[in-house]
Amino acid sequence: MSIQALRTIQSNAIVTSLLILIAVLLALAVFSGGLLELVNRWSRQEEYSHGFLIPFVAAWMLWARRDALIASVGPPSWTGPAAILLAVAMLIVGDLSAFFLLSQLGFIVALIGIVLCIGGYSLLRIAFLPMAFLIFAIPLPYFIDTELSFRLQLISSQLGVYFIRLFEIPVHLTGNVIDLGNYKLQVVEACSGLRYLYPLLSFGFLAAYLFQAPLWQRIVVFLSAIPITILMNSFRIGMIGVMVDRWGTQMAEGALHFFEGWVIFLACAGLLAAEIYLFARLGSGKGFFQVFYLPKVVASAPQQAHSGRLGRFPMAVSLVLLCAAGSAAFFVAGRQEIVPDRLRFVAFPGNLGPWQGNPSSLKPEIEHVLGLEDYILSNYSKPDSGVTNLYIAYYASQRKGSSPHSPVVCIPGDGWQIAQFERTSYRNDALNIALPLNRVVISRGSQKQLVYYWFVQRGRNIANEYWSKWYLLVDAIVKNRTDGALVRLVTPYYPGESEHAADQRLQSFIEQLEPRLRAYLPPETASHVKSAVQSPNDRQS
């Protein structure tokens, strides 16, 4: 090869490296809103604190493939600018709706677009796995996170009680509360197992990557992180219960509780390593380090040689798109969210027709967790009828993740079991009431209660939680509003009372309640508006 040709190759390599650096820095700046929210959640939620390590691990995986990456640079693909355009659309929708998952995933899509613009599909085949690993740094949306946490609390509680009973210790389980007689151990959100599950899934993916075995075995190793986490967290809860019974309540608190958590995480990682060892011994008879090592990546042969200056045109187009996206993101970031004026629940009538109210309040720690703007909690009763409990939680803004908790998720946490669930409606043409709602029959021991609940989102009454989230996304973009509320009514079944009588009681209450709600929950179109205020709670639900 001539000296001139060598200089040309070196010059192209320098230009390509500069283009990659500029494109990545530009993508970081453009997607900074979603990425800063990412860092915020890593700092605030322990279950995602491993996210700080994910970019470094991904960079290490790319560095380990550097020779294959260089050898795999092929002709740029025009799919790259298309991917950048998709990422820009995800960014704008994510910023408009504050659904940061879209903009965070959009950043990864933008990186894929940059790779395609630099070296086409041959380069993407080598770089894809390290970039895909970045997905484990992205937290789940708050409403999915909360629902998953509640369900894992219940599963861990049930399995933990089973373990305690193996030691012949008397124990009673009510929802997520383990009653040991002299001590009640509550399996709270922090003990759901999510703090192990998310980091262990990342670790399981990395372990499967390093495990040189058939694909099905690697998939099993990765997916087994889920049952291992649930079982070991339940074992941890059970062990705490056993130690509390043997040595006192101090065993469930303080540094020991924290230490047990780290021990269990390391035990989960050890079980994954043991699983790999068993696969190695039973499959090929090899030792652990004969199958667990950094793989040698073979370069992906480009379809044709790099096309020089003309081949940089897709990257130039992508840089222009990223610059335009930056301008759009700046414009969106300056948009003030609209929050309609409304009457606060402090002015809500104590009497609704014949119903006499007896207001109460939530505990401060519960208010903090729920992250609501305003609420009412009151027992209403009338002569010759039973009691109806009214709870309305109002959120002025749901952009940062604070949103109504579905009663279907929260009910089991209080020890109640869902005996019947149906989506139905109530209609009264004379009062102009047409109300879709969820009807839930719950039981705990010999007690039974009837629950009605629905969501009020920018003037819409909605029963389905997922439709509620869909309208939240649409209205955040179209109307620049995310205010909404949960309305929940609960009444007990009295001895000898039929289900129909309980339904009649709640429907009678709705006839008095629903017309008055319109002043406290903003309608679909609001004439007087104010800019949004931040919720006083830092903790997002």
CSV table of N, CA and C in Angstrom, one decimal, residues 45-107:
chain,number,residue,atom,x,y,z
A,45,GLN,N,-34.2,6.3,43.4
A,45,GLN,CA,-34.8,4.9,43.6
A,45,GLN,C,-33.7,3.9,43.6
A,46,GLU,N,-33.5,3.2,44.7
A,46,GLU,CA,-32.4,2.3,44.9
A,46,GLU,C,-32.5,1.1,43.9
A,47,GLU,N,-33.7,0.8,43.5
A,47,GLU,CA,-33.8,-0.3,42.5
A,47,GLU,C,-33.2,0.0,41.2
A,48,TYR,N,-33.0,1.3,40.9
A,48,TYR,CA,-32.4,1.7,39.6
A,48,TYR,C,-31.0,2.3,39.8
A,49,SER,N,-30.4,2.2,41.0
A,49,SER,CA,-29.1,2.8,41.2
A,49,SER,C,-28.0,2.2,40.4
A,50,HIS,N,-28.2,0.9,40.0
A,50,HIS,CA,-27.2,0.2,39.2
A,50,HIS,C,-27.1,0.9,37.8
A,51,GLY,N,-28.1,1.8,37.5
A,51,GLY,CA,-28.1,2.5,36.2
A,51,GLY,C,-26.8,3.3,35.9
A,52,PHE,N,-26.2,3.8,37.0
A,52,PHE,CA,-24.9,4.5,36.8
A,52,PHE,C,-23.8,3.7,36.2
A,53,LEU,N,-23.9,2.3,36.4
A,53,LEU,CA,-22.8,1.4,35.9
A,53,LEU,C,-23.1,1.0,34.5
A,54,ILE,N,-24.3,1.0,34.0
A,54,ILE,CA,-24.7,0.5,32.7
A,54,ILE,C,-23.9,1.1,31.6
A,55,PRO,N,-23.9,2.5,31.5
A,55,PRO,CA,-23.1,3.1,30.4
A,55,PRO,C,-21.7,2.7,30.3
A,56,PHE,N,-21.0,2.5,31.5
A,56,PHE,CA,-19.6,2.1,31.6
A,56,PHE,C,-19.4,0.6,31.1
A,57,VAL,N,-20.4,-0.2,31.5
A,57,VAL,CA,-20.3,-1.6,31.0
A,57,VAL,C,-20.5,-1.7,29.5
A,58,ALA,N,-21.5,-0.9,29.0
A,58,ALA,CA,-21.7,-0.9,27.5
A,58,ALA,C,-20.5,-0.4,26.8
A,59,ALA,N,-19.8,0.7,27.4
A,59,ALA,CA,-18.6,1.2,26.7
A,59,ALA,C,-17.5,0.1,26.8
A,60,TRP,N,-17.4,-0.6,27.9
A,60,TRP,CA,-16.4,-1.7,28.0
A,60,TRP,C,-16.7,-2.8,26.9
A,61,MET,N,-17.9,-3.1,26.7
A,61,MET,CA,-18.3,-4.1,25.7
A,61,MET,C,-17.9,-3.6,24.3
A,62,LEU,N,-18.1,-2.3,24.0
A,62,LEU,CA,-17.7,-1.8,22.7
A,62,LEU,C,-16.2,-1.8,22.6
A,63,TRP,N,-15.5,-1.4,23.7
A,63,TRP,CA,-14.0,-1.4,23.6
A,63,TRP,C,-13.5,-2.8,23.4
A,64,ALA,N,-14.1,-3.8,24.0
A,64,ALA,CA,-13.6,-5.1,23.8
A,64,ALA,C,-13.8,-5.6,22.3
A,65,ARG,N,-14.7,-4.9,21.6
A,65,ARG,CA,-15.0,-5.3,20.2
A,65,ARG,C,-14.4,-4.3,19.2
A,66,ARG,N,-13.4,-3.5,19.7
A,66,ARG,CA,-12.9,-2.4,18.9
A,66,ARG,C,-12.3,-2.9,17.5
A,67,ASP,N,-11.6,-4.0,17.5
A,67,ASP,CA,-11.0,-4.5,16.3
A,67,ASP,C,-12.1,-4.9,15.3
A,68,ALA,N,-13.1,-5.6,15.8
A,68,ALA,CA,-14.2,-6.1,15.0
A,68,ALA,C,-15.0,-4.9,14.5
A,69,LEU,N,-15.1,-3.9,15.3
A,69,LEU,CA,-15.9,-2.7,14.9
A,69,LEU,C,-15.2,-2.0,13.7
A,70,ILE,N,-13.9,-1.8,13.8
A,70,ILE,CA,-13.1,-1.1,12.8
A,70,ILE,C,-13.2,-1.9,11.5
A,71,ALA,N,-13.0,-3.2,11.6
A,71,ALA,CA,-13.0,-4.1,10.4
A,71,ALA,C,-14.4,-4.2,9.8
A,72,SER,N,-15.5,-3.8,10.5
A,72,SER,CA,-16.8,-4.0,10.0
A,72,SER,C,-17.5,-2.7,9.4
A,73,VAL,N,-16.7,-1.6,9.4
A,73,VAL,CA,-17.2,-0.4,8.8
A,73,VAL,C,-17.5,-0.6,7.3
A,74,GLY,N,-18.7,-0.4,7.0
A,74,GLY,CA,-19.1,-0.6,5.6
A,74,GLY,C,-19.7,0.7,5.0
A,75,PRO,N,-20.4,0.6,3.9
A,75,PRO,CA,-21.0,1.8,3.4
A,75,PRO,C,-22.2,2.3,4.3
A,76,PRO,N,-22.3,3.6,4.5
A,76,PRO,CA,-23.4,4.1,5.3
A,76,PRO,C,-24.7,3.7,4.7
A,77,SER,N,-25.7,3.6,5.6
A,77,SER,CA,-27.1,3.3,5.2
A,77,SER,C,-28.0,4.4,5.3
A,78,TRP,N,-28.9,4.6,4.4
A,78,TRP,CA,-29.9,5.7,4.5
A,78,TRP,C,-31.0,5.3,5.5
A,79,THR,N,-30.9,4.1,6.1
A,79,THR,CA,-31.8,3.8,7.2
A,79,THR,C,-31.4,4.6,8.4
A,80,GLY,N,-30.1,5.0,8.5
A,80,GLY,CA,-29.7,5.8,9.6
A,80,GLY,C,-30.4,7.1,9.8
A,81,PRO,N,-30.5,8.0,8.8
A,81,PRO,CA,-31.4,9.2,9.0
A,81,PRO,C,-32.8,8.8,9.3
A,82,ALA,N,-33.3,7.7,8.7
A,82,ALA,CA,-34.7,7.3,9.1
A,82,ALA,C,-34.8,7.0,10.5
A,83,ALA,N,-33.8,6.3,11.1
A,83,ALA,CA,-33.8,6.0,12.5
A,83,ALA,C,-33.7,7.2,13.4
A,84,ILE,N,-32.9,8.2,12.9
A,84,ILE,CA,-32.8,9.5,13.6
A,84,ILE,C,-34.1,10.2,13.6
A,85,LEU,N,-34.8,10.2,12.5
A,85,LEU,CA,-36.1,10.8,12.4
A,85,LEU,C,-37.1,10.2,13.3
A,86,LEU,N,-37.1,8.9,13.4
A,86,LEU,CA,-37.9,8.2,14.4
A,86,LEU,C,-37.6,8.6,15.8
A,87,ALA,N,-36.3,8.7,16.1
A,87,ALA,CA,-35.8,9.1,17.5
A,87,ALA,C,-36.3,10.5,17.8
A,88,VAL,N,-36.2,11.4,16.8
A,88,VAL,CA,-36.7,12.8,17.0
A,88,VAL,C,-38.2,12.8,17.3
A,89,ALA,N,-39.0,12.0,16.6
A,89,ALA,CA,-40.4,11.9,16.8
A,89,ALA,C,-40.7,11.4,18.3
A,90,MET,N,-39.9,10.4,18.7
A,90,MET,CA,-40.0,9.9,20.1
A,90,MET,C,-39.7,10.9,21.1
A,91,LEU,N,-38.7,11.7,20.8
A,91,LEU,CA,-38.2,12.8,21.7
A,91,LEU,C,-39.3,13.8,21.8
A,92,ILE,N,-39.9,14.3,20.7
A,92,ILE,CA,-40.9,15.3,20.8
A,92,ILE,C,-42.2,14.9,21.5
A,93,VAL,N,-42.6,13.6,21.2
A,93,VAL,CA,-43.8,13.1,21.9
A,93,VAL,C,-43.5,12.9,23.4
A,94,GLY,N,-42.3,12.4,23.7
A,94,GLY,CA,-41.9,12.2,25.1
A,94,GLY,C,-41.9,13.4,25.8
A,95,ASP,N,-41.3,14.5,25.2
A,95,ASP,CA,-41.2,15.8,25.9
A,95,ASP,C,-42.6,16.4,26.1
A,96,LEU,N,-43.4,16.4,25.1
A,96,LEU,CA,-44.7,17.0,25.1
A,96,LEU,C,-45.6,16.3,26.2
A,97,SER,N,-45.5,15.0,26.3
A,97,SER,CA,-46.3,14.3,27.3
A,97,SER,C,-45.6,14.0,28.6
A,98,ALA,N,-44.3,14.3,28.7
A,98,ALA,CA,-43.5,14.0,29.9
A,98,ALA,C,-43.5,12.5,30.1
A,99,PHE,N,-43.7,11.7,29.1
A,99,PHE,CA,-43.6,10.2,29.1
A,99,PHE,C,-42.1,10.0,28.7
A,100,PHE,N,-41.2,10.1,29.7
A,100,PHE,CA,-39.8,10.1,29.4
A,100,PHE,C,-39.3,8.8,28.9
A,101,LEU,N,-40.0,7.7,29.1
A,101,LEU,CA,-39.6,6.5,28.5
A,101,LEU,C,-39.4,6.6,27.0
A,102,LEU,N,-40.3,7.3,26.3
A,102,LEU,CA,-40.2,7.5,24.9
A,102,LEU,C,-38.9,8.2,24.5
A,103,SER,N,-38.6,9.3,25.2
A,103,SER,CA,-37.3,10.0,24.8
A,103,SER,C,-36.1,9.3,25.2
A,104,GLN,N,-36.2,8.5,26.3
A,104,GLN,CA,-35.0,7.7,26.7
A,104,GLN,C,-34.7,6.6,25.7
A,105,LEU,N,-35.8,5.9,25.3
A,105,LEU,CA,-35.6,4.9,24.2
A,105,LEU,C,-35.2,5.5,22.9
A,106,GLY,N,-35.7,6.7,22.7
A,106,GLY,CA,-35.4,7.5,21.5
A,106,GLY,C,-33.9,7.7,21.4
A,107,PHE,N,-33.2,8.0,22.5
A,107,PHE,CA,-31.8,8.2,22.5
A,107,PHE,C,-31.1,7.0,22.0
